[in-house]
Each structure stands twice: as structure tokens, then as C-alpha cells.
Coordinates of C-alpha atoms and ligand atoms in Angstrom, one line a residue:
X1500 CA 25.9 -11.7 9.2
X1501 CA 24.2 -11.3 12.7
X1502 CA 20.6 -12.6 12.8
X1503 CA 17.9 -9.8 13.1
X1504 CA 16.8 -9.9 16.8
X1505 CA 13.1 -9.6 16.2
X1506 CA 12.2 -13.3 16.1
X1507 CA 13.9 -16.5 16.1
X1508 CA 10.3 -18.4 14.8
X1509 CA 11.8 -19.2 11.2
X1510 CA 14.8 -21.2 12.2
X1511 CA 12.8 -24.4 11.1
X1512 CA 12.5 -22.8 7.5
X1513 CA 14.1 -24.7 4.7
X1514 CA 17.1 -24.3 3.1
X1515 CA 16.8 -23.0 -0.4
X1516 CA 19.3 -22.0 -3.4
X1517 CA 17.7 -19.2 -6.1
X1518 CA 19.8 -19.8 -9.0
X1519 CA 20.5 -18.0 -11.8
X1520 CA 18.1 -15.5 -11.2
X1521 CA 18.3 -11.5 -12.4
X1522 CA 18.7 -9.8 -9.4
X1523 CA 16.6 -6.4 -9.2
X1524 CA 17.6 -4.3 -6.2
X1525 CA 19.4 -0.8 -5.5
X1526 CA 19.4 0.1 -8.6
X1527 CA 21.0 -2.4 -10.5
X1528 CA 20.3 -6.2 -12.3
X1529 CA 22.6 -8.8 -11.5
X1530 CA 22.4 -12.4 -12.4
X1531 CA 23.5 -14.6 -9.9
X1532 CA 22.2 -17.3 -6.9
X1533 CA 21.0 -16.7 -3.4
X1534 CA 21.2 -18.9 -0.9
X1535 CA 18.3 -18.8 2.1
X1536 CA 18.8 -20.3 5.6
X1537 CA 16.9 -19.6 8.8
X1538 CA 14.6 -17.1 7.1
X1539 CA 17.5 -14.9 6.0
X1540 CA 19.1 -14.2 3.2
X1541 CA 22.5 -16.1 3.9
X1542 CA 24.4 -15.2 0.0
X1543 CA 24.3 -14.0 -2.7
X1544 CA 26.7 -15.1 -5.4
X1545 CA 28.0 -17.1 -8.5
X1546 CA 27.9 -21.0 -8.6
X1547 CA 26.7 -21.2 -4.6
X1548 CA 27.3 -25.0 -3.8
X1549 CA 24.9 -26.2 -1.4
X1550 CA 24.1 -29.6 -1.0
X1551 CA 20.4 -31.5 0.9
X1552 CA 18.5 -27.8 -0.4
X1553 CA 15.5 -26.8 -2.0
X1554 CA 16.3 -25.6 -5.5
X1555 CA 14.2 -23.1 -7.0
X1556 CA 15.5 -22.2 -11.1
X1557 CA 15.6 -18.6 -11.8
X1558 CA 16.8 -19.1 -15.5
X1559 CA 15.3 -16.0 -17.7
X1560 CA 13.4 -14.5 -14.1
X1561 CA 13.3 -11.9 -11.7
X1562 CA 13.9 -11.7 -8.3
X1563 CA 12.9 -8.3 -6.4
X1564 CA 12.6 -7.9 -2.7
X1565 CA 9.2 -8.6 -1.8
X1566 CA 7.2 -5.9 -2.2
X1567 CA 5.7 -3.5 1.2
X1568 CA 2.7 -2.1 0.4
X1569 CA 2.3 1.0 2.7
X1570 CA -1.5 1.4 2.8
X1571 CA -4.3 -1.5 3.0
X1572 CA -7.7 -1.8 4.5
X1573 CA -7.9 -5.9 5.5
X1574 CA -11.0 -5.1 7.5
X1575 CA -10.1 -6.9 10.2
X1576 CA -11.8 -6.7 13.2
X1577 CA -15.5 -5.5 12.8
X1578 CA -15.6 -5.6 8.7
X1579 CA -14.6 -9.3 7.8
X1580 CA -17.6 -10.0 5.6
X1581 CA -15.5 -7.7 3.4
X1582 CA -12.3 -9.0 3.7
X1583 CA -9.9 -10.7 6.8
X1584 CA -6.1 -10.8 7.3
X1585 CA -6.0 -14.2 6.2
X1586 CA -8.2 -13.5 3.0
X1587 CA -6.2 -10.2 1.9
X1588 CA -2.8 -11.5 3.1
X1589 CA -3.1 -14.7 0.9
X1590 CA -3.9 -11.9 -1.9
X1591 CA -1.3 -10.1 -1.4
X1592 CA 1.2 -12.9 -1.7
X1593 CA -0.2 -13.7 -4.7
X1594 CA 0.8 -10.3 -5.8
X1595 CA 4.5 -10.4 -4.6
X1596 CA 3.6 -8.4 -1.2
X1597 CA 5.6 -9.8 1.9
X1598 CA 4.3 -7.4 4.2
X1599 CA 1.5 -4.6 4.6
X1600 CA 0.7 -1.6 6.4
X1601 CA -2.9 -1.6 7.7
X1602 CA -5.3 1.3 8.4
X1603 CA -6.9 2.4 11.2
X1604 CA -10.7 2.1 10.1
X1605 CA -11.4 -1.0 11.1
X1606 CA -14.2 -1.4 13.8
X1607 CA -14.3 -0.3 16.6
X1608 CA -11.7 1.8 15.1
X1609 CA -8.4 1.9 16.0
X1610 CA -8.1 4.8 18.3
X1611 CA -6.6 2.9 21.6
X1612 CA -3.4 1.1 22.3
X1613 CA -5.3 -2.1 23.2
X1614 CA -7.0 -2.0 19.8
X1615 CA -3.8 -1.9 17.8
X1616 CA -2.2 -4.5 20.3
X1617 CA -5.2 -6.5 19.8
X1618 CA -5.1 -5.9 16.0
X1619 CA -1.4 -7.2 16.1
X1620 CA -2.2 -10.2 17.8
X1621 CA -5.1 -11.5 15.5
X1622 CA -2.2 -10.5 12.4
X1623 CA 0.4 -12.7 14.2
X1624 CA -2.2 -15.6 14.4
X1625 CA -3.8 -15.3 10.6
X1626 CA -1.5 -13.3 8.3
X1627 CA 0.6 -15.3 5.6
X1628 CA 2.7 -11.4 5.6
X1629 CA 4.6 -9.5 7.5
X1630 CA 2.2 -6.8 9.3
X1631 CA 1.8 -3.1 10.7
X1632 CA -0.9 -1.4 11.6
X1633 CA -0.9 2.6 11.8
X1634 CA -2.6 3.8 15.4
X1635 CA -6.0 5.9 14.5
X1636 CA -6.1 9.7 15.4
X1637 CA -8.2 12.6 14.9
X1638 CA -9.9 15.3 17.6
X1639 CA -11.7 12.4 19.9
X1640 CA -8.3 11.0 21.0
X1641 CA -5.7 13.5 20.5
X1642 CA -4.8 14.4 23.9
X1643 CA -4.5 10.6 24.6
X1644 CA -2.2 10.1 21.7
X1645 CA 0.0 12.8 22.2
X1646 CA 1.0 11.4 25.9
X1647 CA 2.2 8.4 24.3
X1648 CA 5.6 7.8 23.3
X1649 CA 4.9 8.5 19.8
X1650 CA 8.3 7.8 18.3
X1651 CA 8.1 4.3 19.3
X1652 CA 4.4 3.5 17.0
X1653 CA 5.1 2.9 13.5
X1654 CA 3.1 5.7 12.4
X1655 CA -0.6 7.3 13.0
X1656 CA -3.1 7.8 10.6
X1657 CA -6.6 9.6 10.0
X1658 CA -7.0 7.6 7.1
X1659 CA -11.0 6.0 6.2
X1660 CA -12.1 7.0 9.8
X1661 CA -14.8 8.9 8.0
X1662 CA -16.4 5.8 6.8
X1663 CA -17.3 5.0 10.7
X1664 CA -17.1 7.8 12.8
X1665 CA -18.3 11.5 11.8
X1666 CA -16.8 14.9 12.4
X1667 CA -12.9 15.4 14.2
X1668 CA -11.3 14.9 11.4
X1669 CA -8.1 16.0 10.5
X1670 CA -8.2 17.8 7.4
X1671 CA -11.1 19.4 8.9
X1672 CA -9.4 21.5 11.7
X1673 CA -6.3 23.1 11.8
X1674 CA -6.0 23.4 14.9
X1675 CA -6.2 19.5 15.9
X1676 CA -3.7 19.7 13.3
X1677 CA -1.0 22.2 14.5
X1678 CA -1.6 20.0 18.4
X1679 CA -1.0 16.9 16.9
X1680 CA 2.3 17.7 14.2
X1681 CA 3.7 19.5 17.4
X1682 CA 3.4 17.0 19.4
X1683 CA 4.0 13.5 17.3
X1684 CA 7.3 12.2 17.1
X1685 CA 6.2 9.2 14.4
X1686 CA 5.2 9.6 11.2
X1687 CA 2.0 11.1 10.5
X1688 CA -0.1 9.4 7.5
X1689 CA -3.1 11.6 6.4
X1690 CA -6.1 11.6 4.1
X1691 CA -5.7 14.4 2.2
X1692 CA -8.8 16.4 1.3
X1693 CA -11.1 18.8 2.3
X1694 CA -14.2 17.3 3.2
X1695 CA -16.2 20.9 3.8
X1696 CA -15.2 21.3 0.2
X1697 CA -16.4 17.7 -0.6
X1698 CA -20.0 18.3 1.1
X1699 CA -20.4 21.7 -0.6
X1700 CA -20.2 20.0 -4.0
X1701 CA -22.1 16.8 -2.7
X1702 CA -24.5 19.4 -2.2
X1703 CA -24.8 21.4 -5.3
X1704 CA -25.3 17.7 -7.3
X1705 CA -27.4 16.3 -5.1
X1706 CA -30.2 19.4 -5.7
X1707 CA -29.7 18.7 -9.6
X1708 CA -29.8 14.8 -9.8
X1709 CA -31.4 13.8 -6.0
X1710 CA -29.5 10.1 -5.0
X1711 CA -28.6 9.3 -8.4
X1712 CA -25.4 11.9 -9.0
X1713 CA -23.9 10.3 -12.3
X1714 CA -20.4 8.7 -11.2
X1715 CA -18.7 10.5 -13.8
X1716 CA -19.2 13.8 -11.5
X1717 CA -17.2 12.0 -8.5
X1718 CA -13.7 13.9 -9.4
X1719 CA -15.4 17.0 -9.3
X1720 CA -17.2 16.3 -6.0
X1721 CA -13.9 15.1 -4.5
X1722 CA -12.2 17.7 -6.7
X1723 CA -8.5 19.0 -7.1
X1724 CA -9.5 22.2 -5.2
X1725 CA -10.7 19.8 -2.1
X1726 CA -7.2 17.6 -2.5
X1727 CA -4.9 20.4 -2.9
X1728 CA -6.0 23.2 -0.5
X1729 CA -6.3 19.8 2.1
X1730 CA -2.8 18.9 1.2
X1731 CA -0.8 22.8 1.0
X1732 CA -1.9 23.4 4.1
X1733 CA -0.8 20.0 5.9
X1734 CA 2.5 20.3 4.4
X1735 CA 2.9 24.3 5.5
X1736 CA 2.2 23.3 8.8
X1737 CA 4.4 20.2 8.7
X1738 CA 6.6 22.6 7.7
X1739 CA 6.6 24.8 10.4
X1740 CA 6.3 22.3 13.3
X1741 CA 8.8 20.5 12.1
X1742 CA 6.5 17.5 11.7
X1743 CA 7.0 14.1 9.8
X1744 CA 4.4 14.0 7.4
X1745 CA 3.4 11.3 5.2
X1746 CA 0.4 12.4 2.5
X1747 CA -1.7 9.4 1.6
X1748 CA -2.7 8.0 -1.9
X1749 CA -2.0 11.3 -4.1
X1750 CA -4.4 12.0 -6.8
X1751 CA -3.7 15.0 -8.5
X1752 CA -1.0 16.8 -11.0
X1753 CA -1.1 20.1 -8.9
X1754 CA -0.6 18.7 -5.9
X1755 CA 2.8 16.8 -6.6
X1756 CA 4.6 20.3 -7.1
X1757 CA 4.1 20.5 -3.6
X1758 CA 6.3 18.0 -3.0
X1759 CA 10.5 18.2 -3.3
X1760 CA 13.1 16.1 -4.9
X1761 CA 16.0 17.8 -4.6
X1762 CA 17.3 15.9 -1.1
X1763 CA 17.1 12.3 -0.4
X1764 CA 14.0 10.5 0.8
X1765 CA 15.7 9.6 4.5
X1766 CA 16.3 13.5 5.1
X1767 CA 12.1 14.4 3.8
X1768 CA 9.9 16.1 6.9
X1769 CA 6.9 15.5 4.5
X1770 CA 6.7 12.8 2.2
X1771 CA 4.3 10.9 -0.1
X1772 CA 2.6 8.2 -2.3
X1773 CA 0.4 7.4 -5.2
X1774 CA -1.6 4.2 -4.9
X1775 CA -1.4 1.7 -8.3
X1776 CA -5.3 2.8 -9.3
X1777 CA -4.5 6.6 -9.6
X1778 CA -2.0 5.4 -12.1
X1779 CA -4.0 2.6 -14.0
X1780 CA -7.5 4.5 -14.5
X1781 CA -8.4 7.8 -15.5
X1782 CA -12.0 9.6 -15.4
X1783 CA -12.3 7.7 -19.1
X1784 CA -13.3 4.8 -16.9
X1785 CA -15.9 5.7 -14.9
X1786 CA -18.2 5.2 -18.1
X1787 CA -17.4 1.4 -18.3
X1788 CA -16.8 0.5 -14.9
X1789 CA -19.7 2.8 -13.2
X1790 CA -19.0 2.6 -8.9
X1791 CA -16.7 -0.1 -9.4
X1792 CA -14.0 2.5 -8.8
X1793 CA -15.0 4.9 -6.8
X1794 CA -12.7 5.4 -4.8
X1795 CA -11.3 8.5 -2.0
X1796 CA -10.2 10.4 -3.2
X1797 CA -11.3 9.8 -6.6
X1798 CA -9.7 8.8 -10.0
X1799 CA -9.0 11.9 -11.8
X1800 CA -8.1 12.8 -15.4
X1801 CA -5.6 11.3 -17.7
X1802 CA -3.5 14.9 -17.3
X1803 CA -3.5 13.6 -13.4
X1804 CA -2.5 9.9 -14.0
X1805 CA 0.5 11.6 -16.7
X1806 CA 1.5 14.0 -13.5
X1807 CA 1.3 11.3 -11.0
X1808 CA 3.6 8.8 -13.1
X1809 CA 6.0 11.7 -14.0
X1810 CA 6.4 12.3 -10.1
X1811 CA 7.0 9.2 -9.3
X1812 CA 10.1 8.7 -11.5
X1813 CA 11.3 12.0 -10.7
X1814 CA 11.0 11.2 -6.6
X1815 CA 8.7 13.7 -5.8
X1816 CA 6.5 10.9 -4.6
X1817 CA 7.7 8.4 -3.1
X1818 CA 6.3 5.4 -2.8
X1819 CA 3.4 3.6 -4.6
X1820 CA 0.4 1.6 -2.4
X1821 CA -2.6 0.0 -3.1
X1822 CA -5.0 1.1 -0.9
X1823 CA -6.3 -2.0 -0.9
X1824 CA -10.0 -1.7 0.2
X1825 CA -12.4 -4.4 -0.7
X1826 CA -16.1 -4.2 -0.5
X1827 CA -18.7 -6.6 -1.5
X1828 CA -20.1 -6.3 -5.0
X1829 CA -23.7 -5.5 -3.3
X1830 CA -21.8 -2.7 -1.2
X1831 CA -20.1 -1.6 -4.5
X1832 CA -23.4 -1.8 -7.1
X1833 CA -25.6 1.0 -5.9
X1834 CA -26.5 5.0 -6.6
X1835 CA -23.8 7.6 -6.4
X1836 CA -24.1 8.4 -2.2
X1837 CA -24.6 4.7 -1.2
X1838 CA -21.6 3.0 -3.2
X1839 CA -18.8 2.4 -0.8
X1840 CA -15.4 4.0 -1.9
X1841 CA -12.6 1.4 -2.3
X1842 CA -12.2 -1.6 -4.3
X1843 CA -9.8 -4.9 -3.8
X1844 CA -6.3 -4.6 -5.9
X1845 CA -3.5 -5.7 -3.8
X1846 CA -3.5 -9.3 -5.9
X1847 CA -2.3 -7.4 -9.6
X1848 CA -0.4 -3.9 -8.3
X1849 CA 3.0 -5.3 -9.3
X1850 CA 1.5 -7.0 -12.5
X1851 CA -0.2 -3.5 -13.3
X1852 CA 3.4 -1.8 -12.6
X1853 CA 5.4 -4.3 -14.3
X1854 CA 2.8 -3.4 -17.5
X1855 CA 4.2 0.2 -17.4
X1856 CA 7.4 -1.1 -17.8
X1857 CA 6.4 -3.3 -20.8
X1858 CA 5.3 0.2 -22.1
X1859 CA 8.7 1.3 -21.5
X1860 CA 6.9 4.0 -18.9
X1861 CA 9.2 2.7 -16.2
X1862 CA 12.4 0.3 -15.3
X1863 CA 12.5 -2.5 -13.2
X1864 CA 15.1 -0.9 -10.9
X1865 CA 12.6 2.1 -10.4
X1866 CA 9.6 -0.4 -9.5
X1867 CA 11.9 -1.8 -6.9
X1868 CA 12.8 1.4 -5.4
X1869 CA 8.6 2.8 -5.2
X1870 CA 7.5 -0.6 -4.0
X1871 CA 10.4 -2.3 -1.9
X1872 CA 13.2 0.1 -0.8
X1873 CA 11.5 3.2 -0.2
X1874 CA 8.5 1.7 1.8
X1875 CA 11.4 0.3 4.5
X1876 CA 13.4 3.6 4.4
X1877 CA 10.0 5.8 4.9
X1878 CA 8.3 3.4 7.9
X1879 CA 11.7 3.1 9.3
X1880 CA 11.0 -1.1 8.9
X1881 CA 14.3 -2.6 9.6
X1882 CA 15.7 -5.4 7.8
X1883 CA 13.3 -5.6 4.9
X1884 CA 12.7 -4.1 1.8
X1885 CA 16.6 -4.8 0.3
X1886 CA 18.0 -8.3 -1.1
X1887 CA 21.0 -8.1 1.1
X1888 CA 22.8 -10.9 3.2
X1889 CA 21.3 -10.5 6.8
X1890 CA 18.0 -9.1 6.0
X1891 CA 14.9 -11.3 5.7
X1892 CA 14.4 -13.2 3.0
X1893 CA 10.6 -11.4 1.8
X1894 CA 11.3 -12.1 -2.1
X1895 CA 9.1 -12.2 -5.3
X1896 CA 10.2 -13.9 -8.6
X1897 CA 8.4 -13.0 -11.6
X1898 CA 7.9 -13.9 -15.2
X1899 CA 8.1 -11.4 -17.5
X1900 CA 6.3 -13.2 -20.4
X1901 CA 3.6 -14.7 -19.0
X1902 CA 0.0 -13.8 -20.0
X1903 CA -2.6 -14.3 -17.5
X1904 CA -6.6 -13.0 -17.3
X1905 CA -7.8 -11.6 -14.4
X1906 CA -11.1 -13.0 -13.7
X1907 CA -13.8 -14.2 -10.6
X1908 CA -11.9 -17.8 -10.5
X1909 CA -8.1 -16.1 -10.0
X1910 CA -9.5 -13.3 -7.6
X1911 CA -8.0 -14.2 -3.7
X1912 CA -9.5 -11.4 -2.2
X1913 CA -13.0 -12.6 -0.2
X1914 CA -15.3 -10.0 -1.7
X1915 CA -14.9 -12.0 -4.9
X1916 CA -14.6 -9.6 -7.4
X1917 CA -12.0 -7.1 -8.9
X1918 CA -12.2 -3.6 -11.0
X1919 CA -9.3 -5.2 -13.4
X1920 CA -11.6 -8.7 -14.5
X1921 CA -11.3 -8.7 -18.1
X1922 CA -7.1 -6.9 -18.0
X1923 CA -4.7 -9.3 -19.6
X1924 CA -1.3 -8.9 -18.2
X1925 CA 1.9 -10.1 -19.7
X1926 CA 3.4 -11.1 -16.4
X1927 CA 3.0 -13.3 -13.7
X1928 CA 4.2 -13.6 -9.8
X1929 CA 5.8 -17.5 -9.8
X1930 CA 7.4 -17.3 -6.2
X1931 CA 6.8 -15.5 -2.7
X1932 CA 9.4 -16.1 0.1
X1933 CA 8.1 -14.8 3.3
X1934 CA 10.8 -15.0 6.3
X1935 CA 12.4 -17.4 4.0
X1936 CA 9.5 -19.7 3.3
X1937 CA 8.1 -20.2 0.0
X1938 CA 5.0 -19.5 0.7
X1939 CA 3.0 -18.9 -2.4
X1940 CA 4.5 -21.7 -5.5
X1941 CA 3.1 -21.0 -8.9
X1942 CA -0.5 -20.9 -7.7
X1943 CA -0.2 -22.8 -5.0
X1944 CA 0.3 -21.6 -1.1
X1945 CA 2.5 -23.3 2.1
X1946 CA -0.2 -22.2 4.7
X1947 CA 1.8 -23.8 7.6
X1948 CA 3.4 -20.3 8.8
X1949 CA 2.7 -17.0 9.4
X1950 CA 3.8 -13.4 8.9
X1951 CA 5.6 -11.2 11.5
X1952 CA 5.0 -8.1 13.0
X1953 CA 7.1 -5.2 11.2
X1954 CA 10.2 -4.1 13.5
X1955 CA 10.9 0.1 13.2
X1956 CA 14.4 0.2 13.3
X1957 CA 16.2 3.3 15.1
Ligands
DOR2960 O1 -9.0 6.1 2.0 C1 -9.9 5.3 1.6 C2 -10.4 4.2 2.5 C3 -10.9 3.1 1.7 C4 -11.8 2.1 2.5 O2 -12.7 1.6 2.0 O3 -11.4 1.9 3.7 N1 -11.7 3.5 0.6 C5 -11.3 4.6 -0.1 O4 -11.8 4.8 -1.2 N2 -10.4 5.4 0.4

């Protein structure tokens, strides 16, 4: 099987047999081995005899390609008290994530091509994952982006640049809108809510409580109106630009009819994603863990989290992300307008998905699809995302029955802290292959090489 062209780096990776492992990927479970050589994966079989290799046993585990996670904040440039690409990448690993999409909203913000090239070349010299990073856009930089050869960026994004940089925002104006999904040949990832609908109910509970809005009002601040009218009208005039639109992080029940599953995810115009949180909390939470998760847009009722899980087995979304955004608890603890939005959760999304499937919510094969398959076929990332001979070898092995505690001492992510401390899961991450190297070994990590930029296949 030809070698992907994209880098030759990971020739010096070791050899290494899998055997005996259940294989989870496209759909079905297989027990066999797989053999790795030069960061690919070289077989997959019965009985592979290899002889002067690593051997890892797979006996009673699962192997499923590592996991892409389509939408993280890593902070890095301009924000690393929160968080780095070292920091977050080693807490992804953790996790079973190979590689990671990044956000534009770092600082300064990620609105040039230098920034992203720049942003690129700090991944390629700290990230244990593969990396991507989405090119920032909204009204300031529009004409610039649209004289760019669009269909060659992995995908642009308005997503968090209202945390640093006021007004031009997408869902904000049409008309930036209909000049950008005319004129953008990538993907197009949005933030989907209205945020003159979001300040008119700041507004209203601002005058009743001053600065100290009860948290449990958040969902109907950032309410289903705000995420719905935000998102119908993206996806009409994706629609009728014939645009490729990707809806970020989907929070509500109502809004996931607006999304088909009646033709296959490579032949979608407009696509979407729930991040793990929307599907783990509900507005029941907010009384026990306060700010802790706020996040945008916010965590709505348990009818949402139902409608968000039943769309995601029946493909109307997608994907599923993270939205991994850490703060520091100082950042996190304070009233209602000052609490940053976003907490860390990259380290525990497959744990909290495997947990559905403990609860019989979802199969293994499905968790494969949302978190591994899909990811590649959506961002077009070529030669990951599949346990096939040829393609990378980006794998996870889990444990299935293996309780763990989340809490401060097992947390990776640099802000130190996580909305989960306290969750017992009853599974646990054991390997991470990255390009073929074991990088992450029952708790402990191989920090000798790094990840590699995400190739867009054609
Ligand atoms: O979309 C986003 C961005 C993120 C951040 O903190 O960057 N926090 C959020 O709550 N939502």
C-alpha cells in the first residue's frame, strides 16, 4: 500500500503488532492483529507473525481509530495561561484524540494567512496530535478572505471571535453572510446564534438582578429562539448559494430538524455537530455546578440533550466535538456577566461517550462513525480517521471495564480543573498511537515526537 505523501518524519517509528484486539471501524467489530510499520498501518489480520516488534496484547480490548475532534480552543498564541498546544494536546491523547481541529480565537486572532501559518508552525513544534487550525472570518476581513483560494484552507470559522473582538460578526449580518457563502469554496464552520437576541435578554435580566443574573437563567439568555432563528437562516442561505456549511456545537431539539438524513454525509451542503457537554449535562446542572459550565451556547434542557442524542444516531448530526475550551478556575468562579464561557473536556469525551454505550444509549460502531470516520469525511482529512492498511496509524485502545475518578491529580489540561471531578467512569483509554508511535502507555506518555499537520485530501 503506497505511503501517504504528506511526510516521511515517522519512518524511525517502531515496529509494533496489536494482537488480538476487537476491531471497531466501519461499522463492524472484528477480532484480529494489526501490524504497524513506518507510522502506517501495514495489516490487519489473523495470527500476523512478525518477529524483533513491539507487542502490545489486545486480549478482551478495543481498538478504534483515533479519535478527530473537530472543534478545540488550545489557546495558543496570546491565551496560554489558559491552556497551550502542548498542555491540551497531551490531554487530548489521554482521551484517545490523535488529532484536533483548532479555532480561530486565539490572540491576535486568527484573521490573516501569516497567523494561521504561524499557528501551524508553533503546532508542528509542540503538539503530541495531529493538527488544523480553521482561518478566522467575519466583516473586518472578508474581502481579504474571499480573494484567497478558499478551497485549498481546511475550513473558516467565526467561532469565539466574540470573546476578543466586538461587532462584524457573522450571525449578526446577513449580508456579510450571503458575500462570504458566495464566495467560499471551503467549508464554512459557524457559531450559531443570534447575539442581538442574546443582548436583548442580557438586558432584560440585567435590570432585575444587576451583575449577579442567577446562572440557571443562562439558557434563556442564550435561548432556543437566539440558536434557531441564527441557525434557519444560515442554512437557507447556504442553501441557496450553494454554500458548504458546517453549524458548530448544536444545542437545541428544534434546531436538529433542520438538518437532513435522508443522503449521505459526503453529498451534505450544510452539515453539523453536537459537542460531548450538550449531551452529558442538562439545565439540572447548573444548580450544582454554578459557572462551571457555562458555556456558548449554553447547556439546555434534558428534552434538548434527549433531541440531540436521538439526532445523532439518526445522522442528522454528524459529528460530535468537544469544544474544548479551558479557562482558569479564577476566570470560571465569578458573577453571571464576568464568568468566561467554556470549560476543559477533551481528556474524558470518549469516556463520557463510551458511558452512553454502557447505558445501551449508543453502539461502539456508532461512536466510531461521530468521532473518527465522519470527522475525516466532513474536513476532507485524508488518510485518517479509518483503521485501514495505508492510512496512518492514529489508534486508541480502550478498556471497557475499568473504573477510574476524575479528579485535580488525573486532570492534563493546564487550567487544572475539570466540570466532570467527582464522575466515575467505567472505562479507561490504555493506548494512543499517533503516526504509529505509542505515544500515550497506560498513563504514561513517549514525548520524543510530535503531531502532523492535517492533509485535505481532494
Ligand atoms: O464557542 C465557544 C468558544 C469557547 C471559548 O472559550 O473559546 N467557549 C464557549 O463557551 N463557546
Amino acid at each position: 500500500m503506497a505511503r501517504p505523501e504528506t511526510d516521511r518524519q515517522f519512518t524511525m517509528t517502531e515496529k509494533t503488532l496489536i494482537k488480538n484486539i476487537s476491531i471497531v471501524n466501519e461499522g463492524q467489530i472484528t477480532v484480529a492483529d494489526l501490524f504497524i510499520e513506518n507510522g502506517l498501518i501495514h495489516s490487519i489480520g489473523q495470527l500476523i507473525d512478525h518477529k524483533n516488534v513491539k507487542i502490545v496484547d489486545g486480549t478482551g480490548k478495543y481498538l478504534f481509530p483515533g479519535i478527530i475532534d473537530g472543534q478545540v480552543h488550545f489557546r495558543e498564541p496570546g491565551l496560554t495561561h489558559k491552556g497551550d498546544l502542548y498542555t491540551e494536546s497531551k490531554a487530548a491523547i489521554a482521551g484517545g484524540v490523535t488529532s484536533f481541529i483548532d479555532m480561530p480565537n486565539t490572540l491576535p486572532n486568527v484573521l490573516t494567512i501569516d497567523i494561521l501559518n504561524e499557528k501551524y508552525q508553533i503546532a508542528s513544534k509542540k503538539s503530541l496530535a495531529n493538527f488544523g487550525f480553521l482561518l478566522g472570518v467575519n466583516g473586518d476581513n472578508l474581502d481579504e478572505i474571499i480573494k484567497l483560494e478558499t478551497s485549498k484552507l481546511l475550513g473558516v470559522s467565526d467561532d469565539g471571535l466574540y470573546f476578543t473582538k466586538k461587532g462584524n460578526l457573522l450571525a449578526d449580518n446577513p449580508e456579510t453572510m450571503e458575500k462570504l457563502f458566495a464566495n467560499c469554496k471551503s467549508i464554512i464552520a459557524i457559531h450559531s446564534e443570534k447575539e442581538q437576541i442574546v443582548e436583548e435578554n442580557e438586558n432584560i435580566y440585567r435590570e432585575k438582578y444587576g451583575e449577579n443574573v442567577p446562572i440557571e437563567f443562562h439558557p434563556i439568555i442564550r435561548s432556543e429562539k437566539a440558536c434557531y432563528e441564527a441557525t434557519k437562516r444560515a442554512i437557507d442561505i447556504a442553501n441557496k448559494l450553494k454554500a458548504r456549511l458546517h453549524i458548530l456545537h448544536l444545542t437545541t431539539e428544534a434546531e436538529t430538524h433542520l438538518f437532513r438524513n435522508d443522503i449521505p454525509l459526503k453529498e451534505k451542503n450544510v452539515t453539523t455537530e453536537v459537542s460531548v457537554h450538550h449531551l452529558w449535562f442538562s439545565d439540572k446542572d447548573y444548580k450544582r455546578l454554578g459557572t462551571l459550565i457555562k458555556w456558548n451556547p449554553a447547556i439546555k434542557t434534558e428534552k434538548d440533550k434527549k433531541g440531540l442524542l436521538k439526532a445523532l444516531l439518526d445522522d442528522r448530526i454528524d459529528i460530535v466535538t468537544t469544544d474544548h475550551a479551558p479557562h482558569t478556575l479564577d476566570e470560571k468562579q465569578k458573577s453571571y456577566f464576568q464568568s468566561m464561557s467554556g470549560a476543559p473536556i477533551i481528556q474524558h469525551s470518549l469516556n463520557i461517550m463510551l458511558e452512553f454505550f454502557k447505558q445501551g444509549l449508543i453502539s461502539l460502531e456508532k461512536i466510531a462513525e461521530k468521532m473518527c470516520h465522519n470527522p475525516a469525511i466532513l474536513y476532507g482529512i485524508e488518510n485518517r480517521g479509518f483503521i485501514r492498511e495505508g492510512y496512518y496509524a492514529d489508534l486508541t485502545i480502550v478498556d471497557l471495564n475499568s473504573s477510574w475518578t476524575v479528579d485535580k491529580n488525573n486532570i492534563l489540561s493546564k487550567c487544572g480543573w475539570s466540570p466532570l471531578e467527582g464522575t466515575t467512569f467505567q472505562t479507561k483509554v490504555t493506548h494512543t498511537f499517533v503516526n504509529g508511535n505509542l505515544t500515550y502507555d497506560k498513563g504514561n506518555f513517549d514525548e520524543t515526537k510530535r503531531g502532523l499537520s492535517l492533509s485535505k485530501s481532494n
